[in-house]
Every structure is written in C-alpha cells, then in structure tokens.
Amino acid sequence: AQSVTQPDARVTVSEGASLQLRCKYSYSGTPYLFWYVQYPRQGLQLLLKYYSGDPVVQGVNGFEAEFIKSNSSFHLRKASVHWSDSAVYFCAVSAHSNNRIFFGDGTQLVVKP
Amino acid sequence: GGIITQTPKFLIGQEGQKLTLKCQQNFNHDTMYWYRQDSGKGLRLIYYSITENDLQKGDLSEGYDASREKKSSFSLTVTSAQKNEMAVFLCASSIADREEQYFGPGTRLTVL
C-alpha cells in the first residue's frame, strides 16, 4: 500500500523568506499527488495537485510543487512567505490499486514577523 | 462551487453513549469520506462510500458505523463513545474515489 512521509513536524521561517516543505511517498506506479492546507479550526483546503504532465505544478497563493519520480518526492515551495501562510500543510497520495487518498502527518508552518 | 456542511460543530457525550455526526454536500459528488483527526496528528480514514447505499471500511472503522442513504448525505455513528477518541471528525467528498477531496469544517467530539 502507498504511504506518505513528511519528515518535518514543524518548520519556522521568517516572513519574506523562501520555503520548502518536504514530502516523500511510497508507491511503485505513477501516483496522484496533492498538497492541502489546514488553518486553525477549519477543514483542509486544496493547494495544488499533480495528475500527469509538467512535473512542476502551480497552486494558489504562490505555492508550487515539483514531482520528482526518481526521488519519490513532491516538495512544496514558496518564494516568499507571508504571516498568513502559518498553518498545517498535508501532503497526500492516491493510486490506482486501492482508490484511496493517503495523507501524511502534516507539517506545522510558523511564519515569524 | 459547493459546500460541505457538518453538524453539529461541537458534540459532547458521555462515555458509552451512542453519538451521530452528520455531513451534507451539494457538489453532487459520488464519493464521501469520514476521517478522524487527533490533536496535532494527520487524518485517519474511518469509512468511505463511493455511491448511495455503499459503505467501505477504512483503517479505523472499529467502534463506528456509517450510513449513506442519499447521495448528498453521509452519517457517522460512534457506537459507544470512549474518552480516548476525543478528536475532530472531518467529512469530505470527491467526484471519484482517487480525485481531490473537498472538506467540511469538522465536528469536535468531547467525551466526558
């Protein structure tokens, strides 16, 4: 079965700095990949998704992610973070084999003013 | 666009009590999900349903029942509430079972 690892439970960056949140997945085929964001006391919202094609996908609010098949990774990036980006970010993967989405444990992003 | 509504927002029950959480979506999506999110943790799948009257067990189905009597609604029942299952329960829907999911705001369960 597939799985997702987000190795950083918490990341702290200064406002205006660049950001990378790491995600590695386990699946032998070509997965569907997602990044979601969860603000306090809310449900999850989709930031971006990769199904096929260009491995660099653009999302909302200046986020992007790159699918690197050889590394089984789908890291999330942003060139310049804002204090409002403080939230929990979840990476997720789905596959043909069992028709489900599996979520990582999330990375808490703290943006310092 | 559409919306997912979860009721109630907050649910307080006694240990051993049977409790029901409700979810409605107006996306006209086929697939609906129930997840449990413990404090500071990721999501664990309890049940999902790929169409009306269908139910599929997830990784955490023991202690829960679910019901999908209409395409737009999906209910979750905690059969006997326990203190160690205080969490936020998230409902989601998707157009198909591999596709992106849309989430409701959650129901926060407290067990006394």
PDB file of C-alpha atoms in Angstrom:
ATOM      1  CA  ALA A   1       0.000   0.000   0.000  1.00  0.00           C
ATOM      2  CA  GLN A   2       1.112   3.542  -0.523  1.00  0.00           C
ATOM      3  CA  SER A   3       2.231   5.885   2.233  1.00  0.00           C
ATOM      4  CA  VAL A   4       3.391   9.458   2.685  1.00  0.00           C
ATOM      5  CA  THR A   5       6.194  10.790   4.864  1.00  0.00           C
ATOM      6  CA  GLN A   6       6.503  14.400   5.887  1.00  0.00           C
ATOM      7  CA  PRO A   7       9.765  14.374   7.833  1.00  0.00           C
ATOM      8  CA  ASP A   8       9.395  17.805   9.424  1.00  0.00           C
ATOM      9  CA  ALA A   9       6.682  18.092  12.056  1.00  0.00           C
ATOM     10  CA  ARG A  10       7.286  21.846  12.421  1.00  0.00           C
ATOM     11  CA  VAL A  11       9.055  24.422  10.273  1.00  0.00           C
ATOM     12  CA  THR A  12       9.703  28.006  11.339  1.00  0.00           C
ATOM     13  CA  VAL A  13      10.652  30.682   8.811  1.00  0.00           C
ATOM     14  CA  SER A  14      10.787  34.451   8.791  1.00  0.00           C
ATOM     15  CA  GLU A  15       8.297  36.458   6.778  1.00  0.00           C
ATOM     16  CA  GLY A  16       9.635  37.101   3.295  1.00  0.00           C
ATOM     17  CA  ALA A  17      11.929  34.066   3.341  1.00  0.00           C
ATOM     18  CA  SER A  18      11.614  31.187   0.920  1.00  0.00           C
ATOM     19  CA  LEU A  19      10.025  27.921   1.983  1.00  0.00           C
ATOM     20  CA  GLN A  20      10.297  24.249   1.198  1.00  0.00           C
ATOM     21  CA  LEU A  21       8.135  21.630   2.903  1.00  0.00           C
ATOM     22  CA  ARG A  22       9.249  18.099   2.220  1.00  0.00           C
ATOM     23  CA  CYS A  23       7.120  15.152   1.167  1.00  0.00           C
ATOM     24  CA  LYS A  24       8.131  11.664   0.113  1.00  0.00           C
ATOM     25  CA  TYR A  25       5.717   8.972  -0.936  1.00  0.00           C
ATOM     26  CA  SER A  26       5.864   5.236  -1.316  1.00  0.00           C
ATOM     27  CA  TYR A  27       4.176   3.797  -4.412  1.00  0.00           C
ATOM     28  CA  SER A  28       5.609   1.858  -7.322  1.00  0.00           C
ATOM     29  CA  GLY A  29       3.370   3.306 -10.035  1.00  0.00           C
ATOM     30  CA  THR A  30       2.547   6.873 -11.007  1.00  0.00           C
ATOM     31  CA  PRO A  31       0.547   8.445  -8.228  1.00  0.00           C
ATOM     32  CA  TYR A  32      -1.834  11.332  -7.987  1.00  0.00           C
ATOM     33  CA  LEU A  33      -0.279  13.826  -5.550  1.00  0.00           C
ATOM     34  CA  PHE A  34      -1.808  16.616  -3.511  1.00  0.00           C
ATOM     35  CA  TRP A  35      -0.922  19.348  -1.053  1.00  0.00           C
ATOM     36  CA  TYR A  36      -3.598  20.593   1.328  1.00  0.00           C
ATOM     37  CA  VAL A  37      -3.531  23.381   3.917  1.00  0.00           C
ATOM     38  CA  GLN A  38      -5.442  23.465   7.192  1.00  0.00           C
ATOM     39  CA  TYR A  39      -5.963  26.734   9.043  1.00  0.00           C
ATOM     40  CA  PRO A  40      -6.907  26.610  12.733  1.00  0.00           C
ATOM     41  CA  ARG A  41     -10.348  25.124  13.418  1.00  0.00           C
ATOM     42  CA  GLN A  42     -11.053  24.576   9.727  1.00  0.00           C
ATOM     43  CA  GLY A  43     -11.151  21.672   7.320  1.00  0.00           C
ATOM     44  CA  LEU A  44      -8.482  21.034   4.711  1.00  0.00           C
ATOM     45  CA  GLN A  45      -8.272  23.105   1.529  1.00  0.00           C
ATOM     46  CA  LEU A  46      -6.551  22.004  -1.658  1.00  0.00           C
ATOM     47  CA  LEU A  47      -3.428  23.992  -2.548  1.00  0.00           C
ATOM     48  CA  LEU A  48      -2.397  22.089  -5.652  1.00  0.00           C
ATOM     49  CA  LYS A  49      -2.483  18.683  -7.309  1.00  0.00           C
ATOM     50  CA  TYR A  50      -0.439  16.631  -9.758  1.00  0.00           C
ATOM     51  CA  TYR A  51      -2.055  14.045 -12.010  1.00  0.00           C
ATOM     52  CA  SER A  52       0.287  13.953 -15.037  1.00  0.00           C
ATOM     53  CA  GLY A  53       2.294  16.148 -17.411  1.00  0.00           C
ATOM     54  CA  ASP A  54       4.533  19.016 -16.328  1.00  0.00           C
ATOM     55  CA  PRO A  55       6.144  17.908 -13.056  1.00  0.00           C
ATOM     56  CA  VAL A  56       6.078  21.444 -11.658  1.00  0.00           C
ATOM     57  CA  VAL A  57       2.565  22.396 -10.674  1.00  0.00           C
ATOM     58  CA  GLN A  58       1.356  25.813  -9.603  1.00  0.00           C
ATOM     59  CA  GLY A  59      -1.157  26.267  -6.845  1.00  0.00           C
ATOM     60  CA  VAL A  60      -2.955  29.019  -5.043  1.00  0.00           C
ATOM     61  CA  ASN A  61      -1.257  31.903  -3.230  1.00  0.00           C
ATOM     62  CA  GLY A  62       2.111  31.460  -4.978  1.00  0.00           C
ATOM     63  CA  PHE A  63       2.721  27.862  -3.911  1.00  0.00           C
ATOM     64  CA  GLU A  64       4.219  25.332  -6.269  1.00  0.00           C
ATOM     65  CA  ALA A  65       5.400  21.736  -6.029  1.00  0.00           C
ATOM     66  CA  GLU A  66       7.648  19.531  -8.109  1.00  0.00           C
ATOM     67  CA  PHE A  67       7.077  15.833  -8.741  1.00  0.00           C
ATOM     68  CA  ILE A  68      10.421  14.020  -8.910  1.00  0.00           C
ATOM     69  CA  LYS A  69       9.691  10.400  -9.728  1.00  0.00           C
ATOM     70  CA  SER A  70      13.279   9.201  -9.294  1.00  0.00           C
ATOM     71  CA  ASN A  71      13.251  10.516  -5.742  1.00  0.00           C
ATOM     72  CA  SER A  72       9.593   9.708  -4.935  1.00  0.00           C
ATOM     73  CA  SER A  73       9.204  13.273  -3.765  1.00  0.00           C
ATOM     74  CA  PHE A  74       6.681  16.083  -4.093  1.00  0.00           C
ATOM     75  CA  HIS A  75       8.113  19.004  -2.124  1.00  0.00           C
ATOM     76  CA  LEU A  76       6.106  22.195  -1.698  1.00  0.00           C
ATOM     77  CA  ARG A  77       7.808  25.551  -2.294  1.00  0.00           C
ATOM     78  CA  LYS A  78       7.062  29.219  -1.995  1.00  0.00           C
ATOM     79  CA  ALA A  79       9.423  32.029  -2.919  1.00  0.00           C
ATOM     80  CA  SER A  80       8.359  34.461  -0.190  1.00  0.00           C
ATOM     81  CA  VAL A  81       6.129  33.524   2.746  1.00  0.00           C
ATOM     82  CA  HIS A  82       3.609  35.772   4.450  1.00  0.00           C
ATOM     83  CA  TRP A  83       2.479  35.598   8.082  1.00  0.00           C
ATOM     84  CA  SER A  84      -0.929  34.402   6.851  1.00  0.00           C
ATOM     85  CA  ASP A  85       0.712  31.238   5.492  1.00  0.00           C
ATOM     86  CA  SER A  86       1.043  29.951   9.058  1.00  0.00           C
ATOM     87  CA  ALA A  87      -0.975  26.719   9.061  1.00  0.00           C
ATOM     88  CA  VAL A  88      -0.602  22.953   8.877  1.00  0.00           C
ATOM     89  CA  TYR A  89       0.272  21.536   5.455  1.00  0.00           C
ATOM     90  CA  PHE A  90      -0.584  17.986   4.424  1.00  0.00           C
ATOM     91  CA  CYS A  91       0.858  16.026   1.545  1.00  0.00           C
ATOM     92  CA  ALA A  92      -1.306  13.220   0.134  1.00  0.00           C
ATOM     93  CA  VAL A  93      -1.054  10.453  -2.457  1.00  0.00           C
ATOM     94  CA  SER A  94      -3.561   8.265  -4.260  1.00  0.00           C
ATOM     95  CA  ALA A  95      -3.043   5.320  -6.573  1.00  0.00           C
ATOM     96  CA  HIS A  96      -4.926   3.000  -8.903  1.00  0.00           C
ATOM     97  CA  SER A  97      -4.522  -0.013  -6.689  1.00  0.00           C
ATOM     98  CA  ASN A  98      -6.933   0.842  -3.912  1.00  0.00           C
ATOM     99  CA  ASN A  99      -8.735   4.032  -4.914  1.00  0.00           C
ATOM    100  CA  ARG A 100      -7.999   5.955  -1.738  1.00  0.00           C
ATOM    101  CA  ILE A 101      -6.027   9.018  -0.742  1.00  0.00           C
ATOM    102  CA  PHE A 102      -3.401   8.612   1.978  1.00  0.00           C
ATOM    103  CA  PHE A 103      -2.333  11.649   3.985  1.00  0.00           C
ATOM    104  CA  GLY A 104       0.961  12.424   5.676  1.00  0.00           C
ATOM    105  CA  ASP A 105       1.039  13.535   9.305  1.00  0.00           C
ATOM    106  CA  GLY A 106       1.324  17.188   8.335  1.00  0.00           C
ATOM    107  CA  THR A 107       3.920  19.929   8.811  1.00  0.00           C
ATOM    108  CA  GLN A 108       3.110  22.887  11.042  1.00  0.00           C
ATOM    109  CA  LEU A 109       4.439  26.058   9.402  1.00  0.00           C
ATOM    110  CA  VAL A 110       5.137  29.019  11.664  1.00  0.00           C
ATOM    111  CA  VAL A 111       5.957  32.317   9.965  1.00  0.00           C
ATOM    112  CA  LYS A 112       7.727  34.809  12.244  1.00  0.00           C
ATOM    113  CA  PRO A 113       7.164  38.513  11.628  1.00  0.00           C
TER     114      PRO A 113
ATOM    115  CA  GLY B   1     -18.920  25.801  -6.352  1.00  0.00           C
ATOM    116  CA  GLY B   2     -20.329  23.855  -3.484  1.00  0.00           C
ATOM    117  CA  ILE B   3     -20.128  23.395   0.223  1.00  0.00           C
ATOM    118  CA  ILE B   4     -19.884  20.650   2.814  1.00  0.00           C
ATOM    119  CA  THR B   5     -21.845  21.145   5.999  1.00  0.00           C
ATOM    120  CA  GLN B   6     -21.144  19.172   9.151  1.00  0.00           C
ATOM    121  CA  THR B   7     -23.475  19.089  12.147  1.00  0.00           C
ATOM    122  CA  PRO B   8     -23.049  19.611  14.969  1.00  0.00           C
ATOM    123  CA  LYS B   9     -19.888  21.739  15.157  1.00  0.00           C
ATOM    124  CA  PHE B  10     -19.292  20.579  18.744  1.00  0.00           C
ATOM    125  CA  LEU B  11     -20.550  17.319  20.211  1.00  0.00           C
ATOM    126  CA  ILE B  12     -20.297  16.454  23.884  1.00  0.00           C
ATOM    127  CA  GLY B  13     -21.240  12.995  25.053  1.00  0.00           C
ATOM    128  CA  GLN B  14     -20.888  10.636  27.963  1.00  0.00           C
ATOM    129  CA  GLU B  15     -18.637   7.620  27.916  1.00  0.00           C
ATOM    130  CA  GLY B  16     -20.557   4.670  26.454  1.00  0.00           C
ATOM    131  CA  GLN B  17     -23.076   6.864  24.677  1.00  0.00           C
ATOM    132  CA  LYS B  18     -24.072   6.392  21.035  1.00  0.00           C
ATOM    133  CA  LEU B  19     -23.477   9.589  19.072  1.00  0.00           C
ATOM    134  CA  THR B  20     -24.249  10.556  15.480  1.00  0.00           C
ATOM    135  CA  LEU B  21     -22.439  13.039  13.276  1.00  0.00           C
ATOM    136  CA  LYS B  22     -23.957  14.288  10.036  1.00  0.00           C
ATOM    137  CA  CYS B  23     -22.493  15.539   6.776  1.00  0.00           C
ATOM    138  CA  GLN B  24     -24.200  17.100   3.748  1.00  0.00           C
ATOM    139  CA  GLN B  25     -22.639  18.100   0.417  1.00  0.00           C
ATOM    140  CA  ASN B  26     -24.128  19.969  -2.537  1.00  0.00           C
ATOM    141  CA  PHE B  27     -21.305  19.277  -5.013  1.00  0.00           C
ATOM    142  CA  ASN B  28     -23.273  16.301  -6.388  1.00  0.00           C
ATOM    143  CA  HIS B  29     -20.157  14.201  -5.698  1.00  0.00           C
ATOM    144  CA  ASP B  30     -20.364  10.424  -5.775  1.00  0.00           C
ATOM    145  CA  THR B  31     -17.768   9.634  -3.108  1.00  0.00           C
ATOM    146  CA  MET B  32     -17.853  10.707   0.519  1.00  0.00           C
ATOM    147  CA  TYR B  33     -15.457  10.088   3.423  1.00  0.00           C
ATOM    148  CA  TRP B  34     -15.199  10.273   7.189  1.00  0.00           C
ATOM    149  CA  TYR B  35     -11.804  10.920   8.788  1.00  0.00           C
ATOM    150  CA  ARG B  36     -10.696  11.245  12.367  1.00  0.00           C
ATOM    151  CA  GLN B  37      -8.027  13.801  13.229  1.00  0.00           C
ATOM    152  CA  ASP B  38      -6.470  13.554  16.678  1.00  0.00           C
ATOM    153  CA  SER B  39      -4.886  16.675  18.102  1.00  0.00           C
ATOM    154  CA  GLY B  40      -1.732  17.587  16.193  1.00  0.00           C
ATOM    155  CA  LYS B  41      -1.956  14.483  14.013  1.00  0.00           C
ATOM    156  CA  GLY B  42      -2.818  13.508  10.474  1.00  0.00           C
ATOM    157  CA  LEU B  43      -6.056  12.087   9.115  1.00  0.00           C
ATOM    158  CA  ARG B  44      -7.161   8.513   9.544  1.00  0.00           C
ATOM    159  CA  LEU B  45      -9.895   7.109   7.317  1.00  0.00           C
ATOM    160  CA  ILE B  46     -12.880   5.652   9.150  1.00  0.00           C
ATOM    161  CA  TYR B  47     -15.388   4.921   6.376  1.00  0.00           C
ATOM    162  CA  TYR B  48     -15.990   5.935   2.812  1.00  0.00           C
ATOM    163  CA  SER B  49     -18.793   5.470   0.311  1.00  0.00           C
ATOM    164  CA  ILE B  50     -18.472   5.513  -3.468  1.00  0.00           C
ATOM    165  CA  THR B  51     -22.184   5.814  -4.123  1.00  0.00           C
ATOM    166  CA  GLU B  52     -25.560   5.898  -2.380  1.00  0.00           C
ATOM    167  CA  ASN B  53     -26.025   2.874  -0.076  1.00  0.00           C
ATOM    168  CA  ASP B  54     -22.392   1.812  -0.489  1.00  0.00           C
ATOM    169  CA  LEU B  55     -20.059   1.558   2.522  1.00  0.00           C
ATOM    170  CA  GLN B  56     -16.347   0.731   2.618  1.00  0.00           C
ATOM    171  CA  LYS B  57     -14.326   0.329   5.806  1.00  0.00           C
ATOM    172  CA  GLY B  58     -11.233   2.411   6.296  1.00  0.00           C
ATOM    173  CA  ASP B  59      -8.316   1.871   8.660  1.00  0.00           C
ATOM    174  CA  LEU B  60     -10.190   2.902  11.804  1.00  0.00           C
ATOM    175  CA  SER B  61     -13.719   1.544  11.382  1.00  0.00           C
ATOM    176  CA  GLU B  62     -13.945  -0.431  14.631  1.00  0.00           C
ATOM    177  CA  GLY B  63     -16.291   1.325  17.022  1.00  0.00           C
ATOM    178  CA  TYR B  64     -18.038   3.246  14.251  1.00  0.00           C
ATOM    179  CA  ASP B  65     -20.971   2.725  11.894  1.00  0.00           C
ATOM    180  CA  ALA B  66     -21.821   4.764   8.827  1.00  0.00           C
ATOM    181  CA  SER B  67     -24.844   5.331   6.647  1.00  0.00           C
ATOM    182  CA  ARG B  68     -25.225   6.742   3.097  1.00  0.00           C
ATOM    183  CA  GLU B  69     -28.939   6.792   2.423  1.00  0.00           C
ATOM    184  CA  LYS B  70     -28.783   9.694  -0.027  1.00  0.00           C
ATOM    185  CA  LYS B  71     -26.110  10.825  -2.450  1.00  0.00           C
ATOM    186  CA  SER B  72     -25.825  14.157  -0.661  1.00  0.00           C
ATOM    187  CA  SER B  73     -25.517  12.915   2.916  1.00  0.00           C
ATOM    188  CA  PHE B  74     -23.221  10.658   4.898  1.00  0.00           C
ATOM    189  CA  SER B  75     -23.665   9.969   8.615  1.00  0.00           C
ATOM    190  CA  LEU B  76     -21.206   8.559  11.109  1.00  0.00           C
ATOM    191  CA  THR B  77     -22.214   6.919  14.392  1.00  0.00           C
ATOM    192  CA  VAL B  78     -19.882   6.424  17.311  1.00  0.00           C
ATOM    193  CA  THR B  79     -21.363   3.232  18.724  1.00  0.00           C
ATOM    194  CA  SER B  80     -20.005   3.620  22.287  1.00  0.00           C
ATOM    195  CA  ALA B  81     -18.053   6.822  22.920  1.00  0.00           C
ATOM    196  CA  GLN B  82     -14.699   6.448  24.679  1.00  0.00           C
ATOM    197  CA  LYS B  83     -12.514   9.116  26.240  1.00  0.00           C
ATOM    198  CA  ASN B  84      -9.564   8.180  24.021  1.00  0.00           C
ATOM    199  CA  GLU B  85     -11.471   9.076  20.879  1.00  0.00           C
ATOM    200  CA  MET B  86     -11.872  12.745  21.557  1.00  0.00           C
ATOM    201  CA  ALA B  87     -10.907  14.248  18.214  1.00  0.00           C
ATOM    202  CA  VAL B  88     -12.091  16.276  15.261  1.00  0.00           C
ATOM    203  CA  PHE B  89     -14.107  14.322  12.712  1.00  0.00           C
ATOM    204  CA  LEU B  90     -13.785  15.566   9.148  1.00  0.00           C
ATOM    205  CA  CYS B  91     -16.166  14.782   6.320  1.00  0.00           C
ATOM    206  CA  ALA B  92     -15.030  15.067   2.706  1.00  0.00           C
ATOM    207  CA  SER B  93     -16.367  14.395  -0.771  1.00  0.00           C
ATOM    208  CA  SER B  94     -14.877  13.889  -4.224  1.00  0.00           C
ATOM    209  CA  ILE B  95     -16.178  13.394  -7.731  1.00  0.00           C
ATOM    210  CA  ALA B  96     -14.457   9.983  -7.855  1.00  0.00           C
ATOM    211  CA  ASP B  97     -12.518   7.974  -5.341  1.00  0.00           C
ATOM    212  CA  ARG B  98      -8.975   8.970  -6.397  1.00  0.00           C
ATOM    213  CA  GLU B  99      -9.685  12.590  -7.105  1.00  0.00           C
ATOM    214  CA  GLU B 100      -9.158  15.669  -4.975  1.00  0.00           C
ATOM    215  CA  GLN B 101     -11.309  15.819  -1.885  1.00  0.00           C
ATOM    216  CA  TYR B 102     -13.289  18.757  -0.533  1.00  0.00           C
ATOM    217  CA  PHE B 103     -13.554  19.005   3.229  1.00  0.00           C
ATOM    218  CA  GLY B 104     -16.092  20.221   5.720  1.00  0.00           C
ATOM    219  CA  PRO B 105     -15.120  22.303   8.788  1.00  0.00           C
ATOM    220  CA  GLY B 106     -15.263  19.345  11.167  1.00  0.00           C
ATOM    221  CA  THR B 107     -17.129  18.192  14.275  1.00  0.00           C
ATOM    222  CA  ARG B 108     -15.163  18.339  17.517  1.00  0.00           C
ATOM    223  CA  LEU B 109     -16.055  15.460  19.816  1.00  0.00           C
ATOM    224  CA  THR B 110     -15.598  15.651  23.582  1.00  0.00           C
ATOM    225  CA  VAL B 111     -16.310  12.617  25.756  1.00  0.00           C
ATOM    226  CA  LEU B 112     -16.911  13.202  29.478  1.00  0.00           C
TER     227      LEU B 112
END
